[in-house]
Amino acid sequence: MTTGVWLIGARGNVASISMAGARAIARGVVDSTGMVTAREPMASLDLPSVDDLVFGGHDIRAQSIEETVEAANEAGGVPNRETLDAVREDLRAIDERVTMGTARQCGQVVEDLSDDGVTDEGTLADIVARIRSDYEAFAADQDVDRLVVVNVASTEPPVGGAERFDTLEKLETAIEDDDPDLPASSLYAYAALIDERPYVNFTPSTGSALGGLRELASQNDVPHMGRDGKTGETLVKSALAPMFAGRNLRVLSWEGHNILGNRDGLVLEDDANKEGKIESKGNLLEQILGYDHHNAVRIDYTPSLGDWKTAWDHIHFRGFLGTEMKMQFTWEGSDSALAAPLVLDLIRLVAFADEHGEGGEQPQLASFFKSPQGVDEHDLSRQLQRLYDYSERHLNDARPSGGTAE
Ligand code: NAD
């Protein structure tokens, strides 16, 4: 069984480093440190092997995957030269399988990034038909049995009036009527789900979160999940906030300031595109702590930092005897090196869910996302427990006795 992977935003940092990482694992030059599926109990599941994943994708820029990885190596040292040289030929071959996508309703800043050849001519129905035939042609050419579609494209502005698309009927009418508010991420998601292809949205963009797309996924019994990979500051927050809650320490304010210098940071400089990201980064504290408090998140573009994102958080809290105290942390991470292993995990886990006929949203994958669709739980360890329980359940089912673990 061959698993194909179609990355929307294939020439961007997250996509390129994910593919470079997968090929480097396949060639034995790096190990799987950072991948959740390399740990037990997930490692014992019958997941598709990273070595065998076959990649293709859409982008709206002509810069090749190899050039993106080369630039990442030069600017931030990730991946290192040896790894890059080991996968260079593989990246060139994958780049041949990248086609131009659509930049509909992605905001001016994304339109400004796009090169000639973006297939925006025609109606929404034409664009959807083109995307579906791109998926189909890749699956046929590469002889893949299952194609997982993953959105790692630039963040779009949030959709205004999303309730207009809250049933499949309304959504399909909107496509027929060429509704200008439907964004590219939802068109790519529709094109995947309609043909029963599993879909993952690693970005804060709308993707499959529209009611009409959730209905389509349930109807076609196809797994999908999003939104916005939890890789840095929000990951730390979701591990740390339960400590304050558990010890009954009252958080008075939580300020987070992020600075980053890659293309994602440039796109997030635009207020419209930034809005979705701020929403998904800020929402979890209130759910974990259970009360309202002053909580602000800022994201600023600092070109000299490249892919190295720095987050500085200041937490002001009150304890026994009304004593006010403070905690601060600084997180410095290579954005793409944090995101890439999770993208590979999600591909494997969503393919596994599809293999087992588990359609709709995937709550066991909540720990991977800042705004997990259909899940209100944001506490990282509880989210991870769902994944462990899910994996144990499958392992138990697969045991010859069909029975319990020892
Ligand atoms: P990037 O700018 O390097 O890559 C995005 C790619 O998407 C670019 O190649 C761009 O040309 C392409 N693109 C934009 N609009 C497109 C469209 N409509 N169709 C096809 N391709 C399109 O950004 P990145 O650092 O790779 O981040 C990608 C996404 O992942 C962003 O939305 C980001 O917010 C999200 N994300 C990243 C991280 C992380 O890096 N740690 C964590 C969570 C979420």
Short mmCIF file of C-alpha atoms and ligand atoms in Angstrom, two decimals:
data_model
loop_
_atom_site.label_atom_id
_atom_site.label_comp_id
_atom_site.label_asym_id
_atom_site.label_seq_id
_atom_site.Cartn_x
_atom_site.Cartn_y
_atom_site.Cartn_z
CA MET A 1 0.00 0.00 0.00
CA THR A 2 1.68 3.25 -1.13
CA THR A 3 0.77 6.51 0.59
CA GLY A 4 0.97 9.65 -1.50
CA VAL A 5 1.26 13.07 0.13
CA TRP A 6 0.06 16.24 -1.55
CA LEU A 7 1.39 19.37 0.15
CA ILE A 8 -0.40 22.67 -0.45
CA GLY A 9 2.43 25.21 -0.17
CA ALA A 10 4.95 22.57 -1.29
CA ARG A 11 7.77 25.05 -1.91
CA GLY A 12 7.50 26.78 1.47
CA ASN A 13 9.67 26.18 4.52
CA VAL A 14 7.50 23.73 6.46
CA ALA A 15 6.74 21.61 3.39
CA SER A 16 10.32 21.62 2.10
CA ILE A 17 11.87 20.74 5.46
CA SER A 18 9.23 18.02 5.99
CA MET A 19 10.13 16.43 2.66
CA ALA A 20 13.89 16.89 3.20
CA GLY A 21 13.46 15.27 6.63
CA ALA A 22 11.45 12.34 5.27
CA ARG A 23 14.01 11.65 2.56
CA ALA A 24 16.89 12.06 5.03
CA ILE A 25 15.25 9.45 7.30
CA ALA A 26 14.76 7.17 4.28
CA ARG A 27 18.44 7.55 3.36
CA GLY A 28 19.56 6.89 6.92
CA VAL A 29 21.29 10.24 7.45
CA VAL A 30 19.06 11.42 10.32
CA ASP A 31 16.94 9.65 12.93
CA SER A 32 13.32 10.29 13.88
CA THR A 33 13.94 12.48 16.94
CA GLY A 34 11.05 14.96 17.22
CA MET A 35 8.49 12.61 15.68
CA VAL A 36 5.69 11.62 18.05
CA THR A 37 4.96 8.46 16.05
CA ALA A 38 8.49 7.21 16.72
CA ARG A 39 7.50 6.77 20.42
CA GLU A 40 5.53 3.94 21.95
CA PRO A 41 2.71 3.08 21.82
CA MET A 42 2.32 4.84 18.44
CA ALA A 43 5.53 3.23 17.11
CA SER A 44 3.87 -0.20 17.36
CA LEU A 45 0.91 0.81 15.18
CA ASP A 46 0.91 -0.33 11.59
CA LEU A 47 1.53 3.17 10.21
CA PRO A 48 2.78 3.89 6.69
CA SER A 49 6.58 4.03 6.70
CA VAL A 50 8.17 7.48 6.32
CA ASP A 51 10.61 5.94 3.81
CA ASP A 52 7.81 5.05 1.41
CA LEU A 53 5.88 8.34 1.34
CA VAL A 54 5.64 9.77 -2.19
CA PHE A 55 5.37 13.58 -2.35
CA GLY A 56 3.85 16.12 -4.72
CA GLY A 57 1.98 19.38 -4.27
CA HIS A 58 0.71 22.82 -5.24
CA ASP A 59 2.38 26.17 -4.77
CA ILE A 60 1.95 29.66 -6.17
CA ARG A 61 5.67 30.48 -6.44
CA ALA A 62 8.27 29.12 -8.83
CA GLN A 63 11.21 28.94 -6.38
CA SER A 64 12.11 25.25 -6.17
CA ILE A 65 12.04 23.03 -3.07
CA GLU A 66 15.79 22.58 -3.37
CA GLU A 67 16.27 26.37 -3.40
CA THR A 68 14.05 26.73 -0.31
CA VAL A 69 16.06 24.12 1.59
CA GLU A 70 19.33 25.64 0.36
CA ALA A 71 18.21 29.06 1.63
CA ALA A 72 17.16 27.52 4.98
CA ASN A 73 20.60 25.92 5.31
CA GLU A 74 22.38 29.16 4.49
CA ALA A 75 20.22 31.37 6.73
CA GLY A 76 19.75 29.15 9.78
CA GLY A 77 21.82 25.97 9.36
CA VAL A 78 18.71 23.73 9.27
CA PRO A 79 19.15 21.23 7.72
CA ASN A 80 22.93 20.93 7.76
CA ARG A 81 24.95 20.62 4.55
CA GLU A 82 25.44 16.87 4.76
CA THR A 83 21.70 16.26 5.04
CA LEU A 84 20.92 18.67 2.22
CA ASP A 85 23.45 17.00 -0.10
CA ALA A 86 22.04 13.55 0.71
CA VAL A 87 18.50 14.51 -0.35
CA ARG A 88 19.17 17.06 -3.10
CA GLU A 89 18.32 14.68 -5.98
CA ASP A 90 15.14 13.52 -4.20
CA LEU A 91 14.00 17.13 -3.76
CA ARG A 92 14.61 17.86 -7.46
CA ALA A 93 12.47 14.85 -8.41
CA ILE A 94 9.66 15.93 -6.09
CA ASP A 95 9.75 19.48 -7.44
CA GLU A 96 8.90 18.12 -10.89
CA ARG A 97 5.60 17.03 -9.35
CA VAL A 98 4.65 20.48 -8.00
CA THR A 99 2.01 22.37 -9.97
CA MET A 100 0.64 25.88 -9.70
CA GLY A 101 -2.34 26.23 -7.39
CA THR A 102 -4.84 28.97 -6.64
CA ALA A 103 -4.37 32.10 -4.51
CA ARG A 104 -8.11 32.93 -4.32
CA GLN A 105 -9.04 34.97 -1.25
CA CYS A 106 -5.62 34.56 0.41
CA GLY A 107 -5.13 38.29 0.96
CA GLN A 108 -3.06 40.86 -0.94
CA VAL A 109 0.23 39.88 0.71
CA VAL A 110 -0.07 36.29 -0.60
CA GLU A 111 -1.18 37.47 -4.05
CA ASP A 112 1.94 39.63 -4.13
CA LEU A 113 4.08 36.51 -3.51
CA SER A 114 2.56 34.55 -6.38
CA ASP A 115 4.29 34.02 -9.72
CA ASP A 116 2.80 33.72 -13.18
CA GLY A 117 1.00 30.47 -13.80
CA VAL A 118 -1.31 30.55 -10.80
CA THR A 119 -4.49 28.93 -12.05
CA ASP A 120 -6.99 31.55 -10.97
CA GLU A 121 -8.80 31.92 -14.26
CA GLY A 122 -12.36 30.72 -14.50
CA THR A 123 -15.04 30.16 -11.90
CA LEU A 124 -14.66 28.50 -8.51
CA ALA A 125 -16.14 25.35 -10.05
CA ASP A 126 -13.35 25.43 -12.70
CA ILE A 127 -10.69 25.88 -10.02
CA VAL A 128 -12.08 22.99 -7.94
CA ALA A 129 -12.19 20.78 -11.06
CA ARG A 130 -8.52 21.64 -11.81
CA ILE A 131 -7.40 20.87 -8.25
CA ARG A 132 -9.26 17.53 -8.29
CA SER A 133 -7.66 16.57 -11.56
CA ASP A 134 -4.19 17.54 -10.23
CA TYR A 135 -4.72 15.22 -7.23
CA GLU A 136 -6.00 12.47 -9.49
CA ALA A 137 -3.18 12.78 -12.03
CA PHE A 138 -0.55 12.56 -9.28
CA ALA A 139 -2.23 9.56 -7.65
CA ALA A 140 -2.44 7.77 -11.01
CA ASP A 141 1.11 8.66 -12.18
CA GLN A 142 2.70 7.64 -8.89
CA ASP A 143 0.43 4.64 -8.47
CA VAL A 144 -0.51 5.59 -4.91
CA ASP A 145 -3.32 3.78 -3.12
CA ARG A 146 -4.15 6.63 -0.76
CA LEU A 147 -3.46 10.34 -1.17
CA VAL A 148 -3.24 12.48 1.98
CA VAL A 149 -3.63 16.22 1.34
CA VAL A 150 -1.88 18.55 3.80
CA ASN A 151 -2.24 22.32 3.89
CA VAL A 152 1.06 24.04 4.77
CA ALA A 153 0.43 27.16 2.67
CA SER A 154 0.66 30.76 3.88
CA THR A 155 -1.94 31.87 6.41
CA GLU A 156 -5.07 33.41 4.89
CA PRO A 157 -7.31 36.05 6.48
CA PRO A 158 -10.28 34.48 8.35
CA VAL A 159 -13.50 33.94 6.34
CA GLY A 160 -16.17 36.54 7.04
CA GLY A 161 -19.69 35.11 7.60
CA ALA A 162 -18.56 31.47 7.67
CA GLU A 163 -22.08 30.43 8.71
CA ARG A 164 -23.09 30.98 5.07
CA PHE A 165 -21.17 27.75 4.34
CA ASP A 166 -22.38 25.69 7.26
CA THR A 167 -24.08 22.93 5.27
CA LEU A 168 -22.82 20.99 2.27
CA GLU A 169 -25.76 22.21 0.19
CA LYS A 170 -25.00 25.86 0.95
CA LEU A 171 -21.30 25.32 0.31
CA GLU A 172 -21.87 23.65 -3.06
CA THR A 173 -24.30 26.40 -4.05
CA ALA A 174 -21.64 28.97 -3.10
CA ILE A 175 -19.11 27.20 -5.33
CA GLU A 176 -21.60 27.15 -8.21
CA ASP A 177 -22.39 30.86 -7.59
CA ASP A 178 -18.68 31.73 -7.57
CA ASP A 179 -18.87 33.20 -4.05
CA PRO A 180 -15.90 35.57 -3.64
CA ASP A 181 -15.52 34.81 0.09
CA LEU A 182 -14.53 31.15 -0.25
CA PRO A 183 -10.76 30.96 0.32
CA ALA A 184 -8.23 28.75 -1.47
CA SER A 185 -7.69 26.55 1.63
CA SER A 186 -11.35 25.49 1.61
CA LEU A 187 -11.31 24.84 -2.14
CA TYR A 188 -8.29 22.53 -1.75
CA ALA A 189 -10.07 20.84 1.20
CA TYR A 190 -13.31 20.40 -0.76
CA ALA A 191 -11.41 18.91 -3.71
CA ALA A 192 -9.79 16.40 -1.33
CA LEU A 193 -12.84 15.40 0.72
CA ILE A 194 -15.20 15.05 -2.25
CA ASP A 195 -12.89 12.32 -3.62
CA GLU A 196 -12.44 10.71 -0.20
CA ARG A 197 -8.88 11.86 0.29
CA PRO A 198 -7.83 12.44 3.94
CA TYR A 199 -7.05 16.08 4.67
CA VAL A 200 -4.94 17.87 7.32
CA ASN A 201 -4.81 21.62 7.87
CA PHE A 202 -1.52 22.57 9.57
CA THR A 203 -2.25 26.30 9.19
CA PRO A 204 -4.66 28.73 10.90
CA SER A 205 -6.50 29.17 7.57
CA THR A 206 -10.13 28.02 7.31
CA GLY A 207 -9.49 24.78 5.39
CA SER A 208 -11.99 22.06 6.36
CA ALA A 209 -13.42 23.94 9.37
CA LEU A 210 -16.51 25.10 7.44
CA GLY A 211 -19.72 23.28 8.46
CA GLY A 212 -20.30 22.21 4.85
CA LEU A 213 -16.88 20.53 4.67
CA ARG A 214 -17.33 18.79 8.01
CA GLU A 215 -20.61 17.44 6.67
CA LEU A 216 -18.91 16.28 3.46
CA ALA A 217 -16.17 14.48 5.43
CA SER A 218 -18.76 12.67 7.58
CA GLN A 219 -20.88 11.80 4.57
CA ASN A 220 -17.87 10.38 2.68
CA ASP A 221 -16.42 8.84 5.85
CA VAL A 222 -13.04 10.46 5.26
CA PRO A 223 -10.78 11.67 8.10
CA HIS A 224 -9.75 15.31 8.37
CA MET A 225 -8.24 17.48 11.10
CA GLY A 226 -6.87 20.95 11.81
CA ARG A 227 -6.05 23.71 12.63
CA ASP A 228 -2.66 25.34 13.09
CA GLY A 229 0.23 23.15 14.18
CA LYS A 230 1.19 23.57 17.84
CA THR A 231 4.96 23.81 17.64
CA GLY A 232 6.39 26.58 19.82
CA GLU A 233 5.06 29.17 22.24
CA THR A 234 1.53 27.69 22.28
CA LEU A 235 2.95 24.22 22.90
CA VAL A 236 4.75 25.51 26.00
CA LYS A 237 1.64 27.40 27.12
CA SER A 238 -0.52 24.28 26.87
CA ALA A 239 1.97 22.37 29.03
CA LEU A 240 2.48 25.18 31.57
CA ALA A 241 -1.02 26.61 32.07
CA PRO A 242 -2.31 23.35 33.66
CA MET A 243 0.36 23.79 36.35
CA PHE A 244 -1.07 27.19 37.35
CA ALA A 245 -4.59 25.74 37.26
CA GLY A 246 -3.64 22.62 39.24
CA ARG A 247 -1.90 24.57 42.03
CA ASN A 248 -4.71 27.15 42.20
CA LEU A 249 -2.30 29.95 41.31
CA ARG A 250 -4.35 32.78 39.85
CA VAL A 251 -2.97 34.09 36.56
CA LEU A 252 -3.48 37.86 36.45
CA SER A 253 -1.93 38.41 33.04
CA TRP A 254 -0.10 36.37 30.39
CA GLU A 255 1.73 38.37 27.73
CA GLY A 256 3.37 36.65 24.78
CA HIS A 257 5.59 38.38 22.24
CA ASN A 258 6.79 36.43 19.20
CA ILE A 259 9.40 37.62 16.71
CA LEU A 260 10.32 35.73 13.57
CA GLY A 261 11.93 36.52 10.24
CA ASN A 262 10.84 33.91 7.69
CA ARG A 263 8.20 34.25 4.94
CA ASP A 264 5.51 33.14 7.40
CA GLY A 265 6.49 36.14 9.53
CA LEU A 266 6.29 38.42 6.49
CA VAL A 267 2.77 37.20 5.65
CA LEU A 268 1.73 37.59 9.29
CA GLU A 269 2.89 41.23 9.15
CA ASP A 270 -0.34 41.88 7.28
CA ASP A 271 -3.11 42.60 9.79
CA ALA A 272 -5.77 40.65 7.86
CA ASN A 273 -3.61 37.49 7.61
CA LYS A 274 -2.40 37.88 11.20
CA GLU A 275 -5.94 37.86 12.61
CA GLY A 276 -6.43 34.07 12.27
CA LYS A 277 -3.06 33.30 13.87
CA ILE A 278 -3.67 35.55 16.88
CA GLU A 279 -7.08 33.92 17.38
CA SER A 280 -5.67 30.40 17.48
CA LYS A 281 -2.71 31.35 19.72
CA GLY A 282 -4.78 33.18 22.33
CA ASN A 283 -7.81 30.95 22.85
CA LEU A 284 -6.39 28.10 24.87
CA LEU A 285 -5.51 29.86 28.15
CA GLU A 286 -9.07 30.71 29.06
CA GLN A 287 -10.17 27.11 28.45
CA ILE A 288 -7.36 25.65 30.59
CA LEU A 289 -7.53 28.19 33.43
CA GLY A 290 -11.31 28.45 33.43
CA TYR A 291 -11.51 32.22 33.93
CA ASP A 292 -11.00 35.42 32.03
CA HIS A 293 -7.72 37.32 32.51
CA HIS A 294 -5.53 39.79 30.66
CA ASN A 295 -3.95 37.76 27.86
CA ALA A 296 -2.22 39.25 24.85
CA VAL A 297 -0.27 37.73 21.95
CA ARG A 298 1.87 39.77 19.59
CA ILE A 299 3.67 38.60 16.45
CA ASP A 300 6.28 40.81 14.82
CA TYR A 301 8.38 40.32 11.70
CA THR A 302 12.12 40.59 12.41
CA PRO A 303 13.86 39.70 9.11
CA SER A 304 17.34 39.08 10.55
CA LEU A 305 16.07 36.09 12.60
CA GLY A 306 15.05 34.03 9.55
CA ASP A 307 13.41 30.75 10.59
CA TRP A 308 14.54 31.08 14.23
CA LYS A 309 11.46 32.16 16.12
CA THR A 310 11.82 33.72 19.55
CA ALA A 311 8.90 33.89 21.94
CA TRP A 312 9.09 35.75 25.22
CA ASP A 313 6.27 35.21 27.69
CA HIS A 314 5.63 37.09 30.92
CA ILE A 315 3.19 35.54 33.39
CA HIS A 316 1.99 37.53 36.40
CA PHE A 317 0.17 35.43 39.00
CA ARG A 318 -1.14 35.52 42.55
CA GLY A 319 -0.73 32.83 45.23
CA PHE A 320 -1.42 32.29 48.96
CA LEU A 321 -1.69 35.37 51.19
CA GLY A 322 -2.34 37.47 48.09
CA THR A 323 1.34 37.20 47.13
CA GLU A 324 2.00 38.35 43.57
CA MET A 325 4.74 36.54 41.65
CA LYS A 326 6.09 36.38 38.10
CA MET A 327 7.39 33.83 35.69
CA GLN A 328 9.08 34.50 32.36
CA PHE A 329 10.28 32.15 29.66
CA THR A 330 12.09 32.55 26.38
CA TRP A 331 11.65 29.99 23.63
CA GLU A 332 14.02 29.97 20.66
CA GLY A 333 13.15 27.37 18.07
CA SER A 334 13.78 26.59 14.43
CA ASP A 335 10.20 26.94 13.23
CA SER A 336 10.38 24.44 10.38
CA ALA A 337 12.43 21.85 12.31
CA LEU A 338 9.69 21.88 14.96
CA ALA A 339 6.87 21.70 12.44
CA ALA A 340 8.28 19.11 10.00
CA PRO A 341 8.22 16.00 12.24
CA LEU A 342 4.62 16.80 13.22
CA VAL A 343 3.61 17.05 9.57
CA LEU A 344 5.07 13.56 9.02
CA ASP A 345 3.30 12.26 12.16
CA LEU A 346 -0.03 13.67 10.99
CA ILE A 347 0.32 12.14 7.52
CA ARG A 348 0.95 8.72 9.06
CA LEU A 349 -1.81 8.97 11.66
CA VAL A 350 -4.49 10.31 9.34
CA ALA A 351 -3.64 7.62 6.75
CA PHE A 352 -3.99 5.05 9.54
CA ALA A 353 -7.40 6.46 10.54
CA ASP A 354 -8.50 6.26 6.90
CA GLU A 355 -7.30 2.66 6.65
CA HIS A 356 -9.49 1.85 9.67
CA GLY A 357 -12.59 3.59 8.28
CA GLU A 358 -12.53 6.38 10.88
CA GLY A 359 -14.09 9.34 9.05
CA GLY A 360 -14.72 12.89 10.28
CA GLU A 361 -12.66 14.93 12.75
CA GLN A 362 -9.90 13.12 14.62
CA PRO A 363 -9.91 14.05 18.35
CA GLN A 364 -6.91 11.78 19.08
CA LEU A 365 -4.81 14.27 17.05
CA ALA A 366 -5.74 17.30 19.21
CA SER A 367 -2.24 17.61 20.74
CA PHE A 368 -0.83 18.55 17.33
CA PHE A 369 -2.98 21.68 16.94
CA LYS A 370 -3.44 25.10 18.49
CA SER A 371 -7.16 25.05 17.63
CA PRO A 372 -8.07 21.35 17.40
CA GLN A 373 -11.29 21.00 15.42
CA GLY A 374 -14.12 19.49 17.42
CA VAL A 375 -12.08 19.32 20.66
CA ASP A 376 -12.35 21.76 23.58
CA GLU A 377 -9.49 20.22 25.56
CA HIS A 378 -6.25 22.27 25.33
CA ASP A 379 -4.20 20.74 28.17
CA LEU A 380 -1.24 19.11 26.38
CA SER A 381 -0.92 16.04 28.58
CA ARG A 382 -4.64 15.28 28.43
CA GLN A 383 -4.55 15.70 24.67
CA LEU A 384 -1.56 13.35 24.43
CA GLN A 385 -3.38 10.85 26.63
CA ARG A 386 -6.11 10.69 23.98
CA LEU A 387 -3.49 9.68 21.42
CA TYR A 388 -1.99 7.05 23.74
CA ASP A 389 -5.45 5.62 24.56
CA TYR A 390 -6.37 5.55 20.87
CA SER A 391 -3.11 3.76 20.02
CA GLU A 392 -3.50 1.22 22.86
CA ARG A 393 -7.05 0.52 21.76
CA HIS A 394 -5.87 -0.25 18.23
CA LEU A 395 -3.01 -2.39 19.49
CA ASN A 396 -5.39 -4.35 21.70
CA ASP A 397 -7.77 -4.87 18.80
CA ALA A 398 -4.91 -6.13 16.65
CA ARG A 399 -3.74 -8.71 19.24
CA PRO A 400 -4.58 -12.29 18.16
CA SER A 401 -6.85 -12.81 21.17
CA GLY A 402 -8.55 -9.52 20.20
CA GLY A 403 -8.20 -9.09 23.91
CA THR A 404 -6.59 -7.05 26.56
CA ALA A 405 -3.00 -6.04 27.13
CA GLU A 406 -1.13 -8.08 29.71
P1 NAD B 1 6.27 29.74 3.91
O1 NAD B 1 5.89 31.12 3.55
O2 NAD B 1 7.70 29.37 3.88
O3 NAD B 1 5.51 28.67 3.00
C1 NAD B 1 4.20 28.84 2.55
C2 NAD B 1 4.16 28.39 1.11
O4 NAD B 1 2.79 28.40 0.70
C3 NAD B 1 4.92 29.32 0.16
O5 NAD B 1 5.75 28.56 -0.68
C4 NAD B 1 3.81 30.01 -0.63
O6 NAD B 1 4.19 30.32 -1.93
C5 NAD B 1 2.74 28.92 -0.62
N1 NAD B 1 1.36 29.38 -0.81
C6 NAD B 1 0.76 30.49 -0.32
N2 NAD B 1 -0.53 30.51 -0.68
C7 NAD B 1 -0.75 29.40 -1.41
C8 NAD B 1 -1.89 28.87 -2.06
N3 NAD B 1 -3.04 29.50 -2.01
N4 NAD B 1 -1.76 27.69 -2.73
C9 NAD B 1 -0.58 27.03 -2.77
N5 NAD B 1 0.54 27.49 -2.17
C10 NAD B 1 0.45 28.65 -1.49
O7 NAD B 1 5.62 29.49 5.35
P2 NAD B 1 5.96 28.29 6.35
O8 NAD B 1 6.89 28.79 7.37
O9 NAD B 1 6.29 27.09 5.56
O10 NAD B 1 4.54 28.11 7.07
C11 NAD B 1 3.50 27.48 6.34
C12 NAD B 1 2.20 27.53 7.12
O11 NAD B 1 2.31 26.71 8.29
C13 NAD B 1 1.78 28.94 7.59
O12 NAD B 1 0.40 29.08 7.46
C14 NAD B 1 2.16 28.89 9.06
O13 NAD B 1 1.40 29.79 9.85
C15 NAD B 1 1.82 27.45 9.40
N6 NAD B 1 2.45 26.98 10.62
C16 NAD B 1 3.81 26.94 10.73
C17 NAD B 1 4.38 26.52 11.92
C18 NAD B 1 5.88 26.46 12.08
O14 NAD B 1 6.60 26.72 11.16
N7 NAD B 1 6.40 26.08 13.20
C19 NAD B 1 3.57 26.17 13.00
C20 NAD B 1 2.18 26.22 12.84
C21 NAD B 1 1.64 26.62 11.63
#
